[in-house]
Coordinates of C-alpha atoms in Angstrom, one line a residue:
M1 CA 0.0 0.0 0.0
A2 CA 1.3 3.5 -0.8
A3 CA 1.1 5.9 2.0
L4 CA 0.3 9.4 0.7
A5 CA 0.2 12.9 2.1
L6 CA -2.3 15.2 0.2
G7 CA -2.5 19.0 0.0
L8 CA -3.2 22.0 -2.1
A9 CA -0.3 23.1 -4.2
G10 CA 0.5 25.9 -6.7
T11 CA 2.2 28.7 -4.7
A12 CA 2.2 26.3 -1.7
A13 CA 3.4 23.0 -3.4
I14 CA 4.9 20.3 -1.2
V15 CA 8.6 20.1 -1.8
I16 CA 10.3 16.8 -1.1
P17 CA 13.8 15.8 -1.9
S18 CA 13.8 13.5 -5.0
M19 CA 15.5 10.1 -5.1
S20 CA 17.7 9.2 -8.0
A21 CA 15.1 7.0 -9.8
Q22 CA 13.8 8.5 -13.0
A23 CA 10.0 9.3 -13.2
E24 CA 8.0 8.1 -16.2
T25 CA 5.5 10.7 -17.4
V26 CA 2.2 10.2 -19.2
Q27 CA -0.1 12.8 -20.9
V28 CA -3.9 12.3 -21.2
D29 CA -6.1 14.5 -23.3
M30 CA -9.8 14.9 -22.3
N31 CA -12.8 17.1 -23.2
Y32 CA -14.7 18.9 -20.4
H33 CA -18.0 20.8 -20.5
C34 CA -18.6 23.6 -17.9
T35 CA -21.9 25.0 -16.7
G36 CA -23.0 27.7 -14.2
G37 CA -21.3 30.8 -12.9
V38 CA -19.0 32.5 -15.4
A39 CA -19.7 29.7 -17.9
G40 CA -23.0 31.4 -18.7
A41 CA -26.2 29.8 -19.9
A42 CA -24.7 28.2 -23.0
G43 CA -21.8 26.6 -21.1
V44 CA -18.1 26.4 -22.0
D45 CA -16.1 23.6 -23.6
L46 CA -12.5 22.9 -22.6
K47 CA -9.7 20.7 -23.8
V48 CA -7.8 19.4 -20.9
T49 CA -4.3 17.8 -20.9
L50 CA -3.4 15.9 -17.7
T51 CA 0.3 15.3 -17.1
L52 CA 1.7 13.1 -14.3
Q53 CA 4.3 10.6 -13.5
T54 CA 3.5 6.8 -13.5
A55 CA 6.7 5.5 -11.9
L56 CA 8.3 7.1 -8.9
A57 CA 10.7 6.2 -6.1
V58 CA 9.5 6.6 -2.5
G59 CA 9.9 10.2 -1.4
Q60 CA 9.5 11.6 -4.9
P61 CA 6.5 14.0 -5.2
L62 CA 3.8 13.1 -7.6
D63 CA 3.0 16.3 -9.6
V64 CA -0.4 16.4 -11.3
R65 CA -0.6 19.2 -13.9
W66 CA -3.6 20.3 -15.9
S67 CA -3.3 22.3 -19.1
L68 CA -6.5 24.1 -20.2
A69 CA -7.6 25.5 -23.6
Y70 CA -11.0 26.8 -24.9
R71 CA -12.9 24.7 -27.5
N72 CA -15.7 25.5 -29.9
N73 CA -15.2 29.3 -29.6
T74 CA -16.8 29.3 -26.1
R75 CA -15.4 31.5 -23.4
F76 CA -15.8 32.2 -19.7
L77 CA -17.4 35.7 -19.4
S78 CA -16.8 38.5 -16.9
P79 CA -19.9 39.0 -14.6
G80 CA -19.4 42.8 -14.5
L81 CA -17.2 45.8 -15.1
F82 CA -13.9 45.4 -13.1
Q83 CA -10.7 47.2 -12.8
P84 CA -7.4 45.1 -13.4
G85 CA -6.8 42.6 -10.6
A86 CA -9.8 40.3 -10.9
R87 CA -8.7 36.6 -10.8
L88 CA -9.8 33.4 -12.6
T89 CA -8.9 30.3 -10.6
A90 CA -9.0 26.7 -11.9
T91 CA -9.0 23.7 -9.5
G92 CA -8.5 20.3 -11.0
V93 CA -9.5 17.4 -8.9
V94 CA -8.3 13.8 -9.3
G95 CA -9.2 10.8 -7.1
V96 CA -6.2 8.9 -5.6
T97 CA -6.9 5.4 -4.4
D98 CA -5.1 2.2 -3.4
E99 CA -6.3 -1.0 -1.6
L100 CA -6.8 0.5 1.8
W101 CA -6.9 4.3 1.2
T102 CA -8.9 6.8 -0.9
G103 CA -8.7 10.6 -1.2
E104 CA -8.5 13.5 -3.6
L105 CA -5.7 15.8 -4.9
N106 CA -6.4 19.4 -5.9
S107 CA -4.3 21.0 -8.5
V108 CA -4.7 24.8 -8.5
G109 CA -3.7 27.6 -10.9
S110 CA -4.9 31.2 -11.4
K111 CA -4.7 34.1 -13.8
D112 CA -5.0 37.8 -13.0
Q113 CA -7.2 39.6 -15.5
I114 CA -6.8 43.0 -17.2
L115 CA -9.6 45.6 -17.3
L116 CA -12.8 43.7 -17.8
Q117 CA -16.0 44.8 -19.5
N118 CA -19.3 43.3 -18.5
G119 CA -19.6 40.1 -20.5
G120 CA -16.0 40.3 -21.7
P121 CA -13.9 37.1 -22.2
L122 CA -11.7 35.8 -19.3
E123 CA -8.2 34.5 -19.7
L124 CA -7.5 30.9 -18.6
P125 CA -4.7 30.1 -16.1
D126 CA -1.3 29.2 -17.6
L127 CA -0.6 26.4 -15.2
V128 CA -2.7 24.3 -12.9
S129 CA -0.5 22.1 -10.7
G130 CA -0.7 20.1 -7.4
S131 CA 1.6 17.6 -5.7
V132 CA 1.3 14.6 -3.4
S133 CA 4.2 13.1 -1.5
T134 CA 4.8 9.4 -1.4
T135 CA 6.0 7.7 1.8
E136 CA 5.9 4.0 1.0
A137 CA 6.2 1.6 -1.9
G138 CA 3.1 0.4 -3.6
V139 CA 0.6 1.0 -6.4
F140 CA -2.3 3.4 -6.6
E141 CA -4.7 4.7 -9.2
V142 CA -5.3 8.3 -10.3
V143 CA -8.7 9.1 -11.8
P144 CA -9.5 12.6 -13.3
R145 CA -12.6 14.0 -11.8
R146 CA -14.2 17.5 -11.8
L147 CA -12.7 20.9 -12.7
L148 CA -13.9 24.0 -10.9
I149 CA -13.6 27.5 -12.3
D150 CA -13.9 30.4 -9.8
F151 CA -13.9 34.2 -10.4
T152 CA -12.7 36.6 -7.7
P153 CA -13.4 40.4 -8.1
P154 CA -10.6 42.8 -7.2
A155 CA -10.7 45.0 -4.1
A156 CA -12.2 48.3 -5.2
E157 CA -14.1 51.4 -4.3
T158 CA -16.5 53.2 -6.7
V159 CA -18.4 56.5 -6.1
V160 CA -21.9 56.6 -7.6
N161 CA -23.6 60.0 -8.1
D162 CA -27.1 60.8 -6.8
D163 CA -28.6 60.7 -10.3
D164 CA -27.2 57.3 -11.3
P165 CA -29.8 54.8 -12.6
A166 CA -29.0 52.5 -9.7
V167 CA -30.6 55.1 -7.3
T168 CA -34.4 55.2 -7.1
Y169 CA -36.5 58.0 -5.5
V170 CA -40.1 57.4 -4.4
G171 CA -42.7 59.6 -6.0
T172 CA -42.3 63.4 -6.0
D173 CA -40.9 63.6 -2.5
W174 CA -37.4 64.5 -3.9
T175 CA -36.1 67.4 -5.9
D176 CA -33.1 67.2 -8.1
Y177 CA -30.8 70.3 -7.6
N178 CA -28.2 70.8 -10.3
D179 CA -25.4 73.4 -10.9
R180 CA -24.7 73.7 -7.2
P181 CA -22.0 76.2 -6.1
A182 CA -18.5 74.8 -6.5
Q183 CA -17.6 75.7 -2.9
N184 CA -20.2 73.1 -1.7
K185 CA -18.0 70.4 -3.2
D186 CA -21.0 68.3 -4.2
I187 CA -20.3 65.3 -6.4
H188 CA -20.9 66.5 -10.0
E189 CA -22.3 69.7 -8.3
D190 CA -25.7 68.3 -7.8
V191 CA -27.9 66.7 -5.1
H192 CA -31.3 65.3 -4.5
A193 CA -33.1 66.8 -1.5
S194 CA -36.4 66.5 0.4
E195 CA -38.2 68.0 3.4
V196 CA -41.0 65.4 3.4
N197 CA -41.1 63.2 6.4
G198 CA -40.8 59.5 5.4
A199 CA -39.2 60.2 2.0
E200 CA -37.2 57.3 0.8
A201 CA -34.3 56.7 -1.7
S202 CA -33.0 53.2 -2.5
F203 CA -29.7 52.2 -4.0
T204 CA -28.9 48.8 -5.4
F205 CA -25.2 47.8 -5.5
T206 CA -22.8 44.8 -5.8
G207 CA -20.0 44.6 -3.3
T208 CA -19.2 44.0 0.4
G209 CA -19.9 47.5 1.7
V210 CA -21.5 50.8 1.1
D211 CA -21.3 54.5 2.2
F212 CA -24.0 57.2 2.2
I213 CA -22.7 60.6 1.0
T214 CA -24.6 63.8 1.8
E215 CA -24.1 67.4 2.8
Q216 CA -23.2 68.2 6.4
D217 CA -25.5 71.0 7.5
Y218 CA -26.9 72.4 10.8
R219 CA -30.4 72.4 9.1
A220 CA -30.3 68.7 8.2
G221 CA -32.3 66.0 10.0
Q222 CA -32.1 62.3 10.9
V223 CA -32.3 59.5 8.4
R224 CA -32.7 55.7 8.9
F225 CA -30.9 53.0 7.0
T226 CA -31.9 49.4 6.1
V227 CA -29.8 47.0 4.1
D228 CA -31.6 44.1 2.4
G229 CA -34.6 44.8 4.6
K230 CA -32.7 44.7 7.9
P231 CA -31.6 47.7 10.0
G232 CA -28.2 49.0 9.1
I233 CA -25.3 49.2 11.6
P234 CA -25.8 51.8 12.9
A235 CA -29.4 52.2 12.1
T236 CA -29.6 56.0 12.0
A237 CA -27.4 59.0 11.4
D238 CA -27.9 62.9 11.6
A239 CA -26.0 65.2 9.2
S240 CA -26.5 68.1 11.7
K241 CA -24.2 66.5 14.2
D242 CA -20.5 65.5 14.3
T243 CA -19.1 62.1 15.1
E244 CA -19.4 62.8 18.8
G245 CA -23.1 63.7 18.5
R246 CA -22.6 67.5 18.9
P247 CA -24.4 70.0 16.7
V248 CA -22.4 71.5 13.9
V249 CA -22.5 75.1 12.7
V250 CA -21.5 74.5 9.1
A251 CA -23.8 74.6 6.1
N252 CA -23.8 72.9 2.7
Q253 CA -20.6 70.9 3.1
G254 CA -21.0 68.4 0.3
N255 CA -19.3 65.1 -0.4
Y256 CA -19.6 64.3 3.3
T257 CA -19.6 60.6 4.3
L258 CA -22.3 60.4 6.9
W259 CA -22.7 56.6 7.3
G260 CA -21.1 53.3 6.1
M261 CA -21.3 49.6 6.5
R262 CA -18.8 46.8 5.8
K263 CA -18.4 43.0 5.9
L264 CA -21.4 42.2 3.8
P265 CA -21.3 38.9 1.8
Y266 CA -20.1 39.7 -1.7
G267 CA -23.1 40.1 -4.0
E268 CA -26.0 42.4 -4.8
H269 CA -27.5 44.4 -2.0
T270 CA -30.1 47.2 -1.6
L271 CA -29.7 50.1 0.7
V272 CA -32.8 52.2 1.6
V273 CA -32.4 55.7 3.1
K274 CA -35.5 57.1 4.8
K275 CA -36.2 60.5 6.4
T276 CA -37.5 60.4 9.9
D277 CA -38.3 64.1 10.5
A278 CA -39.4 67.2 8.6
K279 CA -35.9 68.7 8.3
W280 CA -33.8 68.6 5.1
A281 CA -32.3 65.4 3.8
M282 CA -29.9 65.4 0.9
V283 CA -28.5 62.6 -1.3
D284 CA -25.1 63.5 -2.8
G285 CA -24.1 60.0 -3.7
F286 CA -22.9 56.5 -2.5
R287 CA -19.6 54.7 -2.3
V288 CA -19.6 51.0 -3.2
V289 CA -16.8 49.0 -1.6
T290 CA -15.5 45.6 -2.4
E291 CA -13.1 44.4 0.2
A292 CA -10.3 41.9 -0.5
L293 CA -11.9 38.5 -0.6
L294 CA -10.3 35.4 0.9
D295 CA -12.7 33.0 -0.9
P296 CA -14.2 33.4 -4.4
P297 CA -17.9 34.2 -4.5
K298 CA -19.9 31.0 -5.0
Q299 CA -22.3 32.5 -7.5
F300 CA -19.5 32.9 -10.0
R301 CA -18.3 29.2 -9.8
A302 CA -18.5 27.1 -13.0
R303 CA -18.4 23.3 -12.6
C304 CA -16.8 21.2 -15.4
E305 CA -17.2 17.5 -15.9
P306 CA -15.5 15.1 -18.3
V307 CA -17.5 14.5 -21.5
K308 CA -16.5 10.8 -21.4
K309 CA -15.7 8.7 -18.4
P310 CA -12.0 9.0 -17.7
T311 CA -9.7 5.9 -17.5
A312 CA -7.8 5.4 -14.3
I313 CA -4.0 5.9 -14.5
R314 CA -1.9 3.5 -12.5
V315 CA 1.1 4.9 -10.6
N316 CA 3.8 2.6 -9.3
I317 CA 5.8 3.7 -6.2
G318 CA 9.1 1.8 -6.1
G319 CA 11.4 1.3 -3.2
G320 CA 13.8 4.0 -4.5
D321 CA 17.5 4.0 -4.2
T322 CA 18.9 3.1 -0.8
P323 CA 22.3 4.6 0.1
T324 CA 25.2 2.4 -0.9
S325 CA 27.0 0.7 2.0
P326 CA 30.6 2.0 2.3
S327 CA 33.4 -0.3 1.4
P328 CA 35.7 -1.8 4.1
D329 CA 38.3 0.7 3.2
S330 CA 36.1 3.6 4.3
S331 CA 34.1 2.1 7.2
P332 CA 34.8 -1.0 9.3
S333 CA 31.3 -1.2 10.6
V334 CA 28.7 -1.4 7.9
S335 CA 29.6 -3.6 4.9
P336 CA 31.3 -7.1 4.5
D337 CA 34.9 -7.2 3.4
T338 CA 35.1 -8.8 -0.1
S339 CA 38.9 -8.6 -0.4
P340 CA 40.7 -11.9 -1.2
S341 CA 42.8 -11.7 1.9
G342 CA 39.9 -13.0 4.0
S343 CA 40.0 -10.1 6.4
P344 CA 36.8 -9.9 8.3
S345 CA 34.3 -7.0 8.5
A346 CA 31.6 -6.0 10.9
S347 CA 27.9 -5.8 10.3
P348 CA 25.4 -3.4 12.0
S349 CA 23.4 -4.6 14.9
S350 CA 19.7 -5.0 14.6
T351 CA 19.2 -3.2 17.9
P352 CA 17.8 0.4 17.9
G353 CA 20.4 3.1 17.3
G354 CA 22.5 1.1 15.0
N355 CA 25.8 2.2 16.5
S356 CA 26.5 -0.9 18.5
P357 CA 27.0 -3.9 16.2
S358 CA 26.4 -7.4 17.5
P359 CA 29.3 -9.9 17.4
S360 CA 29.3 -13.1 15.4
G361 CA 31.9 -15.8 15.9
T362 CA 35.1 -15.5 18.0
P363 CA 36.4 -11.9 18.2
S364 CA 40.1 -11.2 17.6
T365 CA 42.3 -8.9 19.6
T366 CA 42.7 -6.3 16.8
P367 CA 40.6 -5.5 13.7
S368 CA 42.1 -6.3 10.4
S369 CA 40.9 -3.1 8.6
S370 CA 43.3 -0.4 7.6
P371 CA 44.2 2.4 10.0
S372 CA 42.6 5.0 7.7
A373 CA 39.3 3.2 7.7
A374 CA 38.6 3.7 11.4
A375 CA 39.8 7.3 11.2
T376 CA 36.9 8.3 9.1
Q377 CA 34.3 6.9 11.6
S378 CA 34.6 9.4 14.3
Y379 CA 31.1 8.6 15.6
L380 CA 32.0 5.0 16.5
T381 CA 33.0 4.1 20.0
S382 CA 33.0 0.3 19.7
V383 CA 33.7 -2.2 16.9
V384 CA 33.2 -5.9 17.2
V385 CA 34.9 -8.0 14.5
K386 CA 33.2 -11.0 13.0
G387 CA 34.9 -14.3 12.3
T388 CA 38.2 -15.8 13.5
P389 CA 41.0 -13.8 11.8
S390 CA 44.7 -14.1 12.3
P391 CA 46.0 -11.3 14.5
T392 CA 48.4 -8.6 13.2
A393 CA 50.3 -7.2 16.1
T394 CA 51.7 -4.2 14.2
R395 CA 48.4 -2.9 12.9
T396 CA 46.5 -0.3 14.9
V397 CA 43.2 1.6 14.5
T398 CA 42.8 5.3 15.5
L399 CA 39.6 7.2 15.9
T400 CA 39.3 10.9 15.3
A401 CA 37.2 11.2 18.4
T402 CA 38.2 9.8 21.8
P403 CA 36.1 6.7 22.4
T404 CA 34.5 6.2 25.8
V405 CA 35.0 2.4 25.6
A406 CA 37.5 0.1 24.0
Q407 CA 37.5 0.3 20.2
V408 CA 37.8 -3.5 19.9
A409 CA 36.2 -5.9 22.3
V410 CA 39.0 -8.2 23.4
T411 CA 39.0 -11.2 25.8
P412 CA 42.7 -12.0 26.4
Q413 CA 43.4 -15.7 26.8
G414 CA 47.2 -15.7 27.0
G415 CA 49.7 -17.6 24.8
A416 CA 51.8 -16.8 21.9
Q417 CA 48.9 -16.3 19.4
T418 CA 47.5 -13.4 21.4
G419 CA 50.8 -11.6 22.2
E420 CA 50.1 -11.9 25.9
A421 CA 52.7 -13.2 28.4
P422 CA 51.8 -16.2 30.6
E423 CA 50.2 -15.4 33.9
R424 CA 52.6 -15.1 36.9
M425 CA 52.2 -15.4 40.7
A426 CA 52.3 -12.3 42.7
A427 CA 55.1 -13.6 45.2
S428 CA 57.6 -14.9 42.6
G429 CA 60.1 -12.0 43.1
P430 CA 60.7 -12.4 46.8
L431 CA 60.8 -16.2 46.6
L432 CA 63.7 -16.1 44.1
L433 CA 65.6 -13.6 46.2
G434 CA 65.4 -15.8 49.3
S435 CA 66.5 -18.9 47.4
G436 CA 69.5 -17.1 46.0
G437 CA 70.7 -15.9 49.4
A438 CA 70.4 -19.4 50.9
L439 CA 72.5 -20.9 48.0
L440 CA 75.2 -18.3 48.5
T441 CA 75.4 -19.0 52.3
I442 CA 75.7 -22.7 51.7
G443 CA 78.5 -22.2 49.2
V444 CA 80.5 -20.0 51.6
L445 CA 80.2 -22.5 54.4
S446 CA 81.2 -25.4 52.1
G447 CA 84.3 -23.6 51.0
V448 CA 85.5 -22.9 54.6
A449 CA 85.0 -26.5 55.6
L450 CA 87.0 -27.6 52.6
L451 CA 90.0 -25.4 53.5
R452 CA 90.0 -26.7 57.1
R453 CA 90.2 -30.3 55.9
R454 CA 93.1 -29.5 53.6
A455 CA 95.0 -27.8 56.5
A456 CA 94.5 -30.7 58.9
H457 CA 95.6 -33.2 56.3
A458 CA 98.8 -31.2 55.7
G459 CA 99.6 -31.2 59.5
E460 CA 99.3 -35.0 59.7
R461 CA 101.7 -35.4 56.9
G462 CA 104.3 -33.1 58.5

């Protein structure tokens, strides 16, 4: 079974060091049909080329790439007039399955758009890519599934004048005043005004926020706001007062933002402004706000499905290349010695940690590897030699780091073959000295007795 780790990619693709095994690549051409959202009522036809690897080593990322092109002169269309910065995002989805596991991999790509007219064509992303990391050897299948197309409007602010067609005034309660004095700073030097209690003006807009722009004036009165039939936040405002609620002394200060609301879901909304007293109320304009969106609006999403049922693509995850074991000339602890001299080598222990090999056979007093071999293994503190080699008394092994235990596990037995002298008794020195003194005394006494006998013998002869 191949163990996989899935995730979105593109700007945030999973990056995993590749093994040395070569990946085999396959390309599959398919036709998709898209409906809904920016696909419009007629739909959009796409040619899709899916590119991925079918043979990988463990640890190599599987990169799934989608190439998109329009077919049959169909196009995704802009849902409105937008400044540069709108974005078209494509998300290709494939199913990834093996015997015990199933999931999906999303490949993502996007394309920033230029100035868009309402109903104008949208440009497709140049690259749609996603990766999945492989952690175990095995075989799994990749099946192309759906393709999602999302449109994200850019962050923007637009000022709409009071006489725009999107603004509706009820009955004859409002009067349109044009050619206002320039010092009033009214938008386009005009306003709509009313003294009728209960007079209403409505404004339909598309975005995530809206501002109400009027004239600040000590003669103005209170107005009430509702958004999509619900009270605004705040629900009322008075152009005759400042932000602290204190009366103002100014008159006819146009292009004044009296009220605003944000964090609406992106889409079409209707703001209603209603007078609540008999004082003046003026409509100078509105400001439409689209805040930066984290997620594309769902109403623009187009969903694309394969025209024909796709065929599963089998991907083989091999064991990959394992590191080559060093030769006996470079490490005395990990690989067998294949030299004809029959010098032994050590193999790693199966115990956790791997730095303490386990012995096999009768250990010798010194290792038979070259001195330079041990010098490269500064992390070793113990080496156990396998087999029963002949000792070499003149060969030594030196570590670059001072070991805390003996480099070679040795069990001296004595005898010529080990280079060890026979065991001696602790009292042998004093015993030999006493024996020598006794022999000397006996020798001296024997000499004196001999001389006396010779002298006595000579006297008897005389």
